[in-house]
Short mmCIF file of C-alpha atoms in Angstrom, two decimals:
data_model
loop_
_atom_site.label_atom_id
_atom_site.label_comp_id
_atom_site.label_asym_id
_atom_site.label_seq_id
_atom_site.Cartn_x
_atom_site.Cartn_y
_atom_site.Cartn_z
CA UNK N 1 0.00 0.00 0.00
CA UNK N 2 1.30 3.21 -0.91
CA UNK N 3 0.66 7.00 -0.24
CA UNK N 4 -0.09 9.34 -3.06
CA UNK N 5 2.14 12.09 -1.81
CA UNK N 6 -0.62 14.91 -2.98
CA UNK N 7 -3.44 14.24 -0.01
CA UNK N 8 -1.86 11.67 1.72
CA UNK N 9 -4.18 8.90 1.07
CA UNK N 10 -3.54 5.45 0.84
CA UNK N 11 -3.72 4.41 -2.75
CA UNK N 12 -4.04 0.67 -2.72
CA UNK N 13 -7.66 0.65 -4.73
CA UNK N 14 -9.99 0.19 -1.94
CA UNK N 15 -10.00 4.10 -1.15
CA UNK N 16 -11.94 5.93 -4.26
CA UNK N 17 -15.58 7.76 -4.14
CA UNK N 18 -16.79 8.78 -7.31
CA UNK N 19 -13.47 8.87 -8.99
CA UNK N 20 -11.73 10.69 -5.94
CA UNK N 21 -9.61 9.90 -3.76
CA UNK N 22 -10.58 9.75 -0.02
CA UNK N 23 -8.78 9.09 3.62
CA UNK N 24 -9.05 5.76 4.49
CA UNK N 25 -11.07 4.57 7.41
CA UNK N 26 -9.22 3.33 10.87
CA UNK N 27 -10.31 1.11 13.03
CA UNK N 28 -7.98 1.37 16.23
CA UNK N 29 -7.90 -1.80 18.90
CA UNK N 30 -7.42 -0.52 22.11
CA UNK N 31 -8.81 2.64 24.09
CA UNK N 32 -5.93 3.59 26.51
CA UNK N 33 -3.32 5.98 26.11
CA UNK N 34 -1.53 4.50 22.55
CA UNK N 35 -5.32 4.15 21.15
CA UNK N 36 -5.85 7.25 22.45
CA UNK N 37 -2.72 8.82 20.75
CA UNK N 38 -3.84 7.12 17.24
CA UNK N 39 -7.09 8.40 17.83
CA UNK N 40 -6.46 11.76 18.95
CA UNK N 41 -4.50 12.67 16.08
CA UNK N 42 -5.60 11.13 13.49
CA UNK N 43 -9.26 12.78 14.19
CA UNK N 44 -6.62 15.97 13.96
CA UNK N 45 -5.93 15.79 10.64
CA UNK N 46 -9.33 14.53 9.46
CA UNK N 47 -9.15 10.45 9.42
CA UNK N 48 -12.31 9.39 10.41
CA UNK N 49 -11.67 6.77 13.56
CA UNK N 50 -13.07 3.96 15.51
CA UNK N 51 -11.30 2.84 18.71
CA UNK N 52 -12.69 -0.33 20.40
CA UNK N 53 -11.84 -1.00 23.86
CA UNK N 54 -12.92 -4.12 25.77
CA UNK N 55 -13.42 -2.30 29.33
CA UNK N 56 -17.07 -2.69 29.75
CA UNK N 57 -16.89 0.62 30.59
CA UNK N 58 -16.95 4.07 29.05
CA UNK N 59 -14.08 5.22 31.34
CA UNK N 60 -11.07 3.15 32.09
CA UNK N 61 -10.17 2.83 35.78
CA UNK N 62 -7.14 5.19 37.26
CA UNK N 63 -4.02 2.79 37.14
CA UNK N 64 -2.63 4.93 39.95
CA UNK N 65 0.80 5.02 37.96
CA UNK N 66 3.16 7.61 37.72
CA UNK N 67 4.55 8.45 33.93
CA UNK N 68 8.37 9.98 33.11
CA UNK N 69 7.08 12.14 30.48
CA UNK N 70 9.61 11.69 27.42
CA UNK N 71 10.42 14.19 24.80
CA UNK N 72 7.80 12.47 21.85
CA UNK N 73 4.94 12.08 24.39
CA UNK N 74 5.70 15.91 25.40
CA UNK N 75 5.91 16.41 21.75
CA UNK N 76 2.73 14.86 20.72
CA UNK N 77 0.45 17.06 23.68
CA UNK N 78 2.37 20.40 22.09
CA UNK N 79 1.30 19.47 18.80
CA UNK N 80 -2.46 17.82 19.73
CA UNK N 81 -3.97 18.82 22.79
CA UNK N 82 -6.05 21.73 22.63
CA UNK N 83 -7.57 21.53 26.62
CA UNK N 84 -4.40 23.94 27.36
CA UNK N 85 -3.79 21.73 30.25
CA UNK N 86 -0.63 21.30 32.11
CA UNK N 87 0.81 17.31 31.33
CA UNK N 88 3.29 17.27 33.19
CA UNK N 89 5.18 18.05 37.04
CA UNK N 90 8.91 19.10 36.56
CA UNK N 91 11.90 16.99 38.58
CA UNK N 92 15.32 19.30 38.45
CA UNK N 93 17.52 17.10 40.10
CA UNK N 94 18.39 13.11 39.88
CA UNK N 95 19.19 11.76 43.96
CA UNK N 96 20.65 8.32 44.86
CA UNK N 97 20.42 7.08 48.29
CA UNK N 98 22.49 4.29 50.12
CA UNK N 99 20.02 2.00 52.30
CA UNK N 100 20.63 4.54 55.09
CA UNK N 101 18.65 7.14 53.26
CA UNK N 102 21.70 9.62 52.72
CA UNK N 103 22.41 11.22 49.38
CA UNK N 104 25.09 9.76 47.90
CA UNK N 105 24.67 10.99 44.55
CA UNK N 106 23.13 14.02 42.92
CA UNK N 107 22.80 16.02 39.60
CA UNK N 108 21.33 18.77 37.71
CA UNK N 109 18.91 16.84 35.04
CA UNK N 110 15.42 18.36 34.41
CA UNK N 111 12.94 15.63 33.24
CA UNK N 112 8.69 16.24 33.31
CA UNK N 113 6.60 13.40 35.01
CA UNK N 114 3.31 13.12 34.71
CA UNK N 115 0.38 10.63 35.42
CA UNK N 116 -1.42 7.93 33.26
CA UNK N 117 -4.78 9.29 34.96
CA UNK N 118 -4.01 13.09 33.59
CA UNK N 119 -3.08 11.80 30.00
CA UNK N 120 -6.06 9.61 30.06
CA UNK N 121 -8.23 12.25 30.25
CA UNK N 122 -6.51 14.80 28.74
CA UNK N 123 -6.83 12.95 25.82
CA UNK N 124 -10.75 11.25 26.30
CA UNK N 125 -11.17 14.94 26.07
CA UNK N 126 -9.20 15.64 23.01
CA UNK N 127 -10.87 12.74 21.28
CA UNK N 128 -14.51 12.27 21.74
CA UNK N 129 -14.82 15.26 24.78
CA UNK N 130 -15.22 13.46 27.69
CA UNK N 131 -15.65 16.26 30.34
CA UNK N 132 -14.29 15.90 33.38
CA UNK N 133 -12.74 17.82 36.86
CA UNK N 134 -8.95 17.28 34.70
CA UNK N 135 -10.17 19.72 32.68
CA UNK N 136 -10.22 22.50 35.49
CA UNK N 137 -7.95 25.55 34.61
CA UNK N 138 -8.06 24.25 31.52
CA UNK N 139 -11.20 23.59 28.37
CA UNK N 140 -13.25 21.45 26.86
CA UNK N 141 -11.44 21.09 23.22
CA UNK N 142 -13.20 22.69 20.54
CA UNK N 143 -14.53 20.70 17.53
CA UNK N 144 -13.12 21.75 14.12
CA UNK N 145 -14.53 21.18 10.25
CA UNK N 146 -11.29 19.42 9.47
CA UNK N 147 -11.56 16.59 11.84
CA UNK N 148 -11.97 13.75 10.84
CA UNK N 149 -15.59 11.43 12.84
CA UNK N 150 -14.89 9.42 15.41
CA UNK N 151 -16.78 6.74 17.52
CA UNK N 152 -15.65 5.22 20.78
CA UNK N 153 -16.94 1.58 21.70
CA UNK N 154 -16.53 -0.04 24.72
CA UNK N 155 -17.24 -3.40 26.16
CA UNK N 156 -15.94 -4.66 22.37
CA UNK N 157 -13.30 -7.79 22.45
CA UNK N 158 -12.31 -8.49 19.12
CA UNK N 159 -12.00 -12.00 17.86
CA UNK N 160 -10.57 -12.17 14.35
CA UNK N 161 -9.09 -10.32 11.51
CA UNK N 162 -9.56 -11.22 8.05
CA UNK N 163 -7.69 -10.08 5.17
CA UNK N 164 -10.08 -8.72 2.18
CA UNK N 165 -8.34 -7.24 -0.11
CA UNK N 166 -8.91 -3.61 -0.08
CA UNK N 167 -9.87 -3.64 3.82
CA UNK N 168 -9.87 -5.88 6.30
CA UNK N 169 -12.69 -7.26 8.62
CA UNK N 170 -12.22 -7.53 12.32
CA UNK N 171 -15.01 -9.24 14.16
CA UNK N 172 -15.84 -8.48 18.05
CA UNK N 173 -18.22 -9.43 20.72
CA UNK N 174 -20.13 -6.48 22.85
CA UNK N 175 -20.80 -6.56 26.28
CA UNK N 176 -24.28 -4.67 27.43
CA UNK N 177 -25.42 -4.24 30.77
CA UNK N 178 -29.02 -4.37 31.22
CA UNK N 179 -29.54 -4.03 35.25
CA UNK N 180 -27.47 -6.45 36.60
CA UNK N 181 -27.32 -9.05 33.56
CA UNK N 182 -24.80 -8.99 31.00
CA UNK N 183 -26.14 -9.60 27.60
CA UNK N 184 -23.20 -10.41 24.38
CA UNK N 185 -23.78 -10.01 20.99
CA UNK N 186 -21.48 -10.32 17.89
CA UNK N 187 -20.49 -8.07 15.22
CA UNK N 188 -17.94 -7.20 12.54
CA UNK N 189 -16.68 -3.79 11.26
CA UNK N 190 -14.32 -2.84 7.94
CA UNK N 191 -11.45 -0.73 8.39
CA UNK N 192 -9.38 0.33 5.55
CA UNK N 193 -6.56 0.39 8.23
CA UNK N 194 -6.14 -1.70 11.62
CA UNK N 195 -3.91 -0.32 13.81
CA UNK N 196 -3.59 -2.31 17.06
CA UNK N 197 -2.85 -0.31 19.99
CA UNK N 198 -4.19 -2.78 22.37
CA UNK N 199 -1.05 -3.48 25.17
CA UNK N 200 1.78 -5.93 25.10
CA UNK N 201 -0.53 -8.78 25.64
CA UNK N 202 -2.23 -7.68 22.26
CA UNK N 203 -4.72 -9.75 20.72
CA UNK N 204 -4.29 -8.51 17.25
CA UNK N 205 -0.29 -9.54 17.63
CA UNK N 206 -1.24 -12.96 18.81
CA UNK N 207 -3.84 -13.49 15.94
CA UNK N 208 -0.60 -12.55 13.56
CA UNK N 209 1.85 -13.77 15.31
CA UNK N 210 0.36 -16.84 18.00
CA UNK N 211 4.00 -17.52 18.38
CA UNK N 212 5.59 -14.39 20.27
CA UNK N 213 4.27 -14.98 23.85
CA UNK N 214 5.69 -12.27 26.83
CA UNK N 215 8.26 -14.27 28.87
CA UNK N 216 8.24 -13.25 32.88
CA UNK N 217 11.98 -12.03 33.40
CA UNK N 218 12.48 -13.19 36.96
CA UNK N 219 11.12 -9.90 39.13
CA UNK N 220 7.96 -7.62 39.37
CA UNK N 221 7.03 -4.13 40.06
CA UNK N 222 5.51 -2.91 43.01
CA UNK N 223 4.02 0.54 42.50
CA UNK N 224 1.74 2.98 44.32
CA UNK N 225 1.14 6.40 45.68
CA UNK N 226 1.24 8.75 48.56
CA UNK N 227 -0.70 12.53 48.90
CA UNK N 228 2.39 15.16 48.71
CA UNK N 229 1.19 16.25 52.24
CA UNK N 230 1.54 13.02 53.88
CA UNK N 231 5.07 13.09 53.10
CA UNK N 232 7.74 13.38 56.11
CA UNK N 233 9.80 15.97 56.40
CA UNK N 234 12.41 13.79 55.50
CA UNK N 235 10.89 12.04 52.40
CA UNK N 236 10.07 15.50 50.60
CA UNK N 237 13.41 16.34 51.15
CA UNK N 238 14.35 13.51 48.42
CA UNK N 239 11.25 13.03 46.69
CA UNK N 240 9.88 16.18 45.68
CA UNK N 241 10.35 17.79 42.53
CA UNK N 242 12.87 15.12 42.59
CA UNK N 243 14.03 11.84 40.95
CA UNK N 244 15.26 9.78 43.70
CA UNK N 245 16.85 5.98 43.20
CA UNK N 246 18.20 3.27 45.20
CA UNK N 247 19.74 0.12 44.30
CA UNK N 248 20.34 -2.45 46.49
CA UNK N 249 20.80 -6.63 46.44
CA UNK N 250 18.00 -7.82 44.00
CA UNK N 251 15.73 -4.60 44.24
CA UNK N 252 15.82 -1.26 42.68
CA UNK N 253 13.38 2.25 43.50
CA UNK N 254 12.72 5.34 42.38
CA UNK N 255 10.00 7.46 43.64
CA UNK N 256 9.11 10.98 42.35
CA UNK N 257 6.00 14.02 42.01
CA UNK N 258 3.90 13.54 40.01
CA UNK N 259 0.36 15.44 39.22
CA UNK N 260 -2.61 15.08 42.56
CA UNK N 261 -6.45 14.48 42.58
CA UNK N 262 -7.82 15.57 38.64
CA UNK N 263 -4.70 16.68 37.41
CA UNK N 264 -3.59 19.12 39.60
CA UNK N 265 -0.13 20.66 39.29
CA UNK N 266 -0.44 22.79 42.42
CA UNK N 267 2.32 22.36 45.06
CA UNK N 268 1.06 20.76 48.16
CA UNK N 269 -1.56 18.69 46.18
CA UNK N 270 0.23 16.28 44.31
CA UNK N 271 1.22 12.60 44.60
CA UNK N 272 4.33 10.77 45.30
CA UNK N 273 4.84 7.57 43.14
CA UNK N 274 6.83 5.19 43.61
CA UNK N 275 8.30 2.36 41.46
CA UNK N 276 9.82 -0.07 42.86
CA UNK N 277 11.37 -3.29 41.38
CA UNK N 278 12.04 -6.82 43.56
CA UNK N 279 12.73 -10.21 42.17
CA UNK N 280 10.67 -13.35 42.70
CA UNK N 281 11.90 -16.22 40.90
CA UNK N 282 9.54 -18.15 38.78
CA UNK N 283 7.44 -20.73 40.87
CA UNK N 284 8.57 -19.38 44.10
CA UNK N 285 6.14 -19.34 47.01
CA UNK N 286 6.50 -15.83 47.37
CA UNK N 287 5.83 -14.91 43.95
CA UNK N 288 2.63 -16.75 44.25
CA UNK N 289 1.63 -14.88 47.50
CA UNK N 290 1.93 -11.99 45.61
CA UNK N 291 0.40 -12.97 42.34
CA UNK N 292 -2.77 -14.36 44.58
CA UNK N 293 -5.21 -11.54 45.09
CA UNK N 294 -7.39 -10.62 47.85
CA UNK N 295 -9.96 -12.63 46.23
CA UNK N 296 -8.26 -16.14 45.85
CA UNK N 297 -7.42 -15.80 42.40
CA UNK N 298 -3.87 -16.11 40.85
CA UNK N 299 -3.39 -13.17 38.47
CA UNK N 300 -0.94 -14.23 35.48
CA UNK N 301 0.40 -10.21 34.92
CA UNK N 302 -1.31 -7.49 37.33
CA UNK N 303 -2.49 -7.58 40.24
CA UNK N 304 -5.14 -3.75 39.81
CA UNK N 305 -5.53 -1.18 42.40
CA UNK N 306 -7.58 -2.37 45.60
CA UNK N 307 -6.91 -5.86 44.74
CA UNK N 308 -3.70 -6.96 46.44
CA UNK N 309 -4.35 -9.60 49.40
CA UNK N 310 -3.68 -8.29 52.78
CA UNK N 311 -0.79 -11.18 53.79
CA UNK N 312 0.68 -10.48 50.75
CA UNK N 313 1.05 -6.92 51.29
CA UNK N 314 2.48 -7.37 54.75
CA UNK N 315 4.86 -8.86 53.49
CA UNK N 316 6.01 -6.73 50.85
CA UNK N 317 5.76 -4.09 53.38
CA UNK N 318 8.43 -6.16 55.54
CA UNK N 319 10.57 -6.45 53.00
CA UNK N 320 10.66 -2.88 52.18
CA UNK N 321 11.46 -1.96 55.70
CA UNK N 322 14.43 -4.42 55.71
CA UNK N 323 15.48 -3.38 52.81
CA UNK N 324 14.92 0.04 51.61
CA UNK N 325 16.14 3.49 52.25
CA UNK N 326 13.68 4.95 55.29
CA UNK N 327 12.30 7.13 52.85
CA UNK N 328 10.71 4.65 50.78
CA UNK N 329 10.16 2.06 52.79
CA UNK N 330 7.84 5.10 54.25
CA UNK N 331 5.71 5.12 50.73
CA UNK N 332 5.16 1.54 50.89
CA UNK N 333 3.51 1.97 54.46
CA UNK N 334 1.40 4.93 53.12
CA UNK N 335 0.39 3.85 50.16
CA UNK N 336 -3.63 3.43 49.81
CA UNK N 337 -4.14 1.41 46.29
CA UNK N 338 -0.87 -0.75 45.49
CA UNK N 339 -0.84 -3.01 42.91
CA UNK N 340 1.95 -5.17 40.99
CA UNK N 341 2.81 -5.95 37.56
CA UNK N 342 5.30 -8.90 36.45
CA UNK N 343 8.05 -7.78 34.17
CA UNK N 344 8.05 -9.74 30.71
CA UNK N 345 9.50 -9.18 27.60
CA UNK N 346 8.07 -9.35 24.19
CA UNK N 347 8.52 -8.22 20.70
CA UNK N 348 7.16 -8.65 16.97
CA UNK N 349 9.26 -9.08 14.56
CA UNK N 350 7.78 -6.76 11.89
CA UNK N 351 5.13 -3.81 12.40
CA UNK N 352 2.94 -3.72 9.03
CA UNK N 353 1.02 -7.21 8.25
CA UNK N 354 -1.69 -8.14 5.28
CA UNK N 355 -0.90 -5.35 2.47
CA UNK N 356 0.24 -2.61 5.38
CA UNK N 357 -3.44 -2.79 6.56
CA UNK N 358 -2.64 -3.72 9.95
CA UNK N 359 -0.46 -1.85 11.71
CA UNK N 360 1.29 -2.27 15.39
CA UNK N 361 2.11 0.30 17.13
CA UNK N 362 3.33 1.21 21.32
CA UNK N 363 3.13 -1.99 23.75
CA UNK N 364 1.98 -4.00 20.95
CA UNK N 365 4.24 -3.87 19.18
CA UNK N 366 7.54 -4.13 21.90
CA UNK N 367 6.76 -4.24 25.45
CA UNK N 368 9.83 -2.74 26.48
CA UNK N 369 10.62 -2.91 30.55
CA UNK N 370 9.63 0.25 32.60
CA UNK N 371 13.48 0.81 32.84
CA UNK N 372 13.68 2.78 29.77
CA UNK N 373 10.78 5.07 30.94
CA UNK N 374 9.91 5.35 27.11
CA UNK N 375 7.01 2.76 26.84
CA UNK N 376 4.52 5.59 26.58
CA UNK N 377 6.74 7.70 24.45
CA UNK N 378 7.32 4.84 21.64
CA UNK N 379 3.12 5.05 21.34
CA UNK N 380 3.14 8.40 20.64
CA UNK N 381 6.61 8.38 18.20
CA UNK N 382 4.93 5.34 16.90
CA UNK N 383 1.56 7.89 15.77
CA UNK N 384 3.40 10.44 14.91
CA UNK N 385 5.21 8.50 12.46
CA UNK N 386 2.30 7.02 11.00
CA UNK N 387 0.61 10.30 10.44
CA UNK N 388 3.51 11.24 8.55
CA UNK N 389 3.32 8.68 6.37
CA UNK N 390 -0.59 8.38 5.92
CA UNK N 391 -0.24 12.40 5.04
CA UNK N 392 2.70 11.89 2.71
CA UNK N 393 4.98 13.54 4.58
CA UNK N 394 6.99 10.23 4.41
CA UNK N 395 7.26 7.09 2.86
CA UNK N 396 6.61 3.45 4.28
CA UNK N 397 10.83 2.49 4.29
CA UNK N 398 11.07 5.44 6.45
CA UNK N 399 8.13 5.32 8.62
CA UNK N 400 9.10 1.12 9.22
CA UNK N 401 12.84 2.21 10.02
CA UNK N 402 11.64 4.83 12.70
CA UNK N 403 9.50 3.01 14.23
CA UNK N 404 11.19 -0.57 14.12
CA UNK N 405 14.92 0.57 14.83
CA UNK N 406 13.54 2.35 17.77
CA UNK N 407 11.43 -1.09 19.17
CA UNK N 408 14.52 -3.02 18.77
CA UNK N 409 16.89 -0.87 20.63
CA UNK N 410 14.81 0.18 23.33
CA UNK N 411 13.39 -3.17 23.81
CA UNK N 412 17.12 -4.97 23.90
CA UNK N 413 18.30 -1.96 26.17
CA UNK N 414 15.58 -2.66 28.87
CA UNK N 415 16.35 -6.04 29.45
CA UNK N 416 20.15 -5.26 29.40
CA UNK N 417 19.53 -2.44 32.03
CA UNK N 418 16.87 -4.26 33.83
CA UNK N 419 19.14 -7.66 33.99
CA UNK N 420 21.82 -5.53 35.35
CA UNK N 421 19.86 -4.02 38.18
CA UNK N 422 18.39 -7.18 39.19
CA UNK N 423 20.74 -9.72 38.75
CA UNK N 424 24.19 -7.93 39.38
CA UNK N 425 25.64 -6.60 42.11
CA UNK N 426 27.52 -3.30 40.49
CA UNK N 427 29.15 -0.14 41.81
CA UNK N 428 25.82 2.72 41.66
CA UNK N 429 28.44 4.16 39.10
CA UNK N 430 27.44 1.79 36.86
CA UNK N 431 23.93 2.06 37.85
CA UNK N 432 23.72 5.62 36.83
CA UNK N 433 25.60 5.49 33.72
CA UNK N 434 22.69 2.76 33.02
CA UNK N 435 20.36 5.34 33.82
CA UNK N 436 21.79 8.10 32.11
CA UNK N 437 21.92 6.39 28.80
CA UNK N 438 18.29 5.24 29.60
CA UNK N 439 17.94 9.01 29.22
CA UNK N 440 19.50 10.20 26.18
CA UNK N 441 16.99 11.64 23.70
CA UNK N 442 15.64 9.53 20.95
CA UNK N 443 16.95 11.88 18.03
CA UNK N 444 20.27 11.86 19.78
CA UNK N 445 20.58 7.85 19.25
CA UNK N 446 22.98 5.75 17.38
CA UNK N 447 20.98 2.22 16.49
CA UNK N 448 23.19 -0.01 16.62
CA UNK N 449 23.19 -1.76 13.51
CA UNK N 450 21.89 -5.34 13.88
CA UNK N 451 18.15 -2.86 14.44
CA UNK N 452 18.37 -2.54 10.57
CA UNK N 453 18.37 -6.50 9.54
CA UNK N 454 15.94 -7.36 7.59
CA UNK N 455 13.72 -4.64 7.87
CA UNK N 456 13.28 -4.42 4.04
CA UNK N 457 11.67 -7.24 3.94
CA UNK N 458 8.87 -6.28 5.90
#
């Protein structure tokens, strides 16, 4: 499938009314924040879109998670959101701790953090105008005669994708709830484009691709927050407006500011998150304490908000107070809504699949580990780069040797880092040269060059 260069629509004969040329029509799988980002701007520059989610919900649930805000997904608000809302909290300085709590380390290196909740909305409001209190100080987005229609539908779990030529047919199953029975119907929608946005355990990858599986590397992430005010003296002193780390035997944490209740910027009222990684070997009996939640049932990935059993957070909380620098071992205690995520890896080998129709893009495409704190920005590089090509402004080589040199090399660098941090026993030298080339800007990268095998073939 090609672009046309002129209007920037895809010229691969399924795209013509009366004689003219026309945008194609998206279907997007997937309704958090890489959906969202396809969504959002595509709408901008007048696709018309359909994002299916399979929360049976109109609103997905805050994931209570704390995002480093990278220089694409700061990039991609600048150029899309029109609420005028603030994204993002500033940190100014980078702090290591020993396990005693002192600084041992410190430097000057501004990064923006921000929260999944506050892009969630920010962008729900961007794309179909979801009101909501986020929006305070800031606007509902004004509709404009150049965007493109768009229609949000949740409680939709798609089942297959069939190749037909000039589109592609993806079948789903609805969820309605009428009182409190669940009713399920079945239904099928053509897209001219699929672009699967839908996580790292994507369904559209495994339909393509029932081969790649995510592989559990050996340790999980605890992660959680605590009201800026409930902060000790002693904490704020490290964590705020900060981006404070500790590595120790088999465990690493950083905690940091990020944006309070709906959004807010406003000093005094925000959050502080923490992320904090421990190993639990495969099978091991505390790895299934932890994986069991409150409820009795063992969760393969993520344990959610709310859900974490009681025994198995006292003994997290144990560990951290063995373990961690006072300060942090002070979040875990605080914390309201914890919840843990297993680490895994997993990556597809190409990006574009039957006649470029379908497209993967984000988590879907490489799950990279949270080490690289560029998961969220490789969805939004990922649109961007798409948009570019769907308006012309590129062509496919380019647009699949963006986006796949960029999965390879981040993915490959978060293991590396993450391995090293888990599994070795370094000097925090080490540790924050790891870090600091975690942190070097995506323009500013050299790929090394095994990222470029084979990628015209795809």
């Amino acid at each position: 499938m090609a672009t046309n260069g002129v209007n920037g629509t895809h010229v691969n004969g399924g795209h013509e009314a009366n004689g003219e040329r026309r945008k194609p029509n998206i279907v997007i799988v997937g309704g958090s924040l890489g959906g969202l980002f396809a969504g959002v701007a595509l709408k901008t520059h007048g696709y018309n879109t359909t994002i299916l989610e399979r929360t049976p919900e109109n609103l997905l649930h805050n994931q209570g998670a704390g995002i480093v805000a990278g220089g694409d997904t700061l990039e991609f608000f600048k150029r899309y959101d029109r609420t005028g809302k603030p994204v993002a909290v500033p940190s100014f300085k980078r702090l290591y701790l020993n396990r005693k709590g002192d600084v041992i380390h410190e430097e000057v290196n501004r990064q923006n953090m921000t929260s999944w909740d506050l892009c969630y909305y920010l962008l729900r409001a961007n794309y179909d105008q979801v009101d909501s209190p986020y929006l305070e100080g800031g606007k509902l987005p004004e509709t404009r005669p150049t965007d493109g229609q768009i229609k949000y539908i949740y409680g939709a779990t798609v089942t297959g994708v069939e190749d037909q030529d000039s589109h592609v047919l993806v079948s789903y199953t609805q969820k309605h709830k009428n009182n409190n029975n669940g009713t399920e119907e079945t239904s099928t929608i053509q897209a001219d484009i699929l672009i699967a946005a839908d996580g790292p355990s994507s369904t559209i990858r495994a339909i393509l691709e029932p081969q790649i599986k995510r592989t559990y590397a050996g340790y999980c992430v605890i992660r959680g927050t605590v009201p800026e005010p409930e902060g000790s003296p002693a904490a704020l002193a490290v964590f705020r407006e900060r981006f404070c780390f500790f590595h120790g035997p088999q465990m690493q944490n950083l905690t940091y500011t990020i944006a309070g209740e709906h959004g807010t910027t406003e000093p005094g009222k925000r959050l502080l998150n923490f992320v904090w990684y421990a190993n639990f070997p495969e099978g091991s009996p505390e790895l299934e304490k932890l994986m069991t939640d409150k409820e009795g049932r063992r969760r393969h990935i993520t344990i959610p908000p709310g859900m974490i059993a009681p025994g198995a957070w006292e003994m997290v909380k144990e560990m951290g107070q063995k373990r961690l620098p006072p300060q942090m071992a002070e979040m875990a205690e605080k914390t309201r809504s914890p919840f843990v995520q297993c680490i895994t890896d997993v990556i597809a080998p190409k990006n574009l699949y039957m006649g470029d129709k379908v497209v993967l893009i984000g988590d879907s495409l490489a799950g990279f580990r949270p080490h690289t704190v560029a998961s969220t920005s490789q969805a939004a590089f990922d649109v961007m780069c798409l948009v570019d090509w769907l308006d012309g402004e590129t062509n496919r080589k380019e647009f699949v040797k963006r986006t796949m040199q960029f999965a390879r090399a981040m993915q490959e660098m978060g293991v590396q880092i993450g391995n090293r941090s888990q599994f070795e026993e370094l000097d925090v030298g080490e540790y924050i040269e790891d870090r600091n080339f975690a942190s070097v800007k995506r323009e500013e990268r050299v790929y090394p060059a095994w990222t470029a095998e084979g990628l015209d073939k795809i």
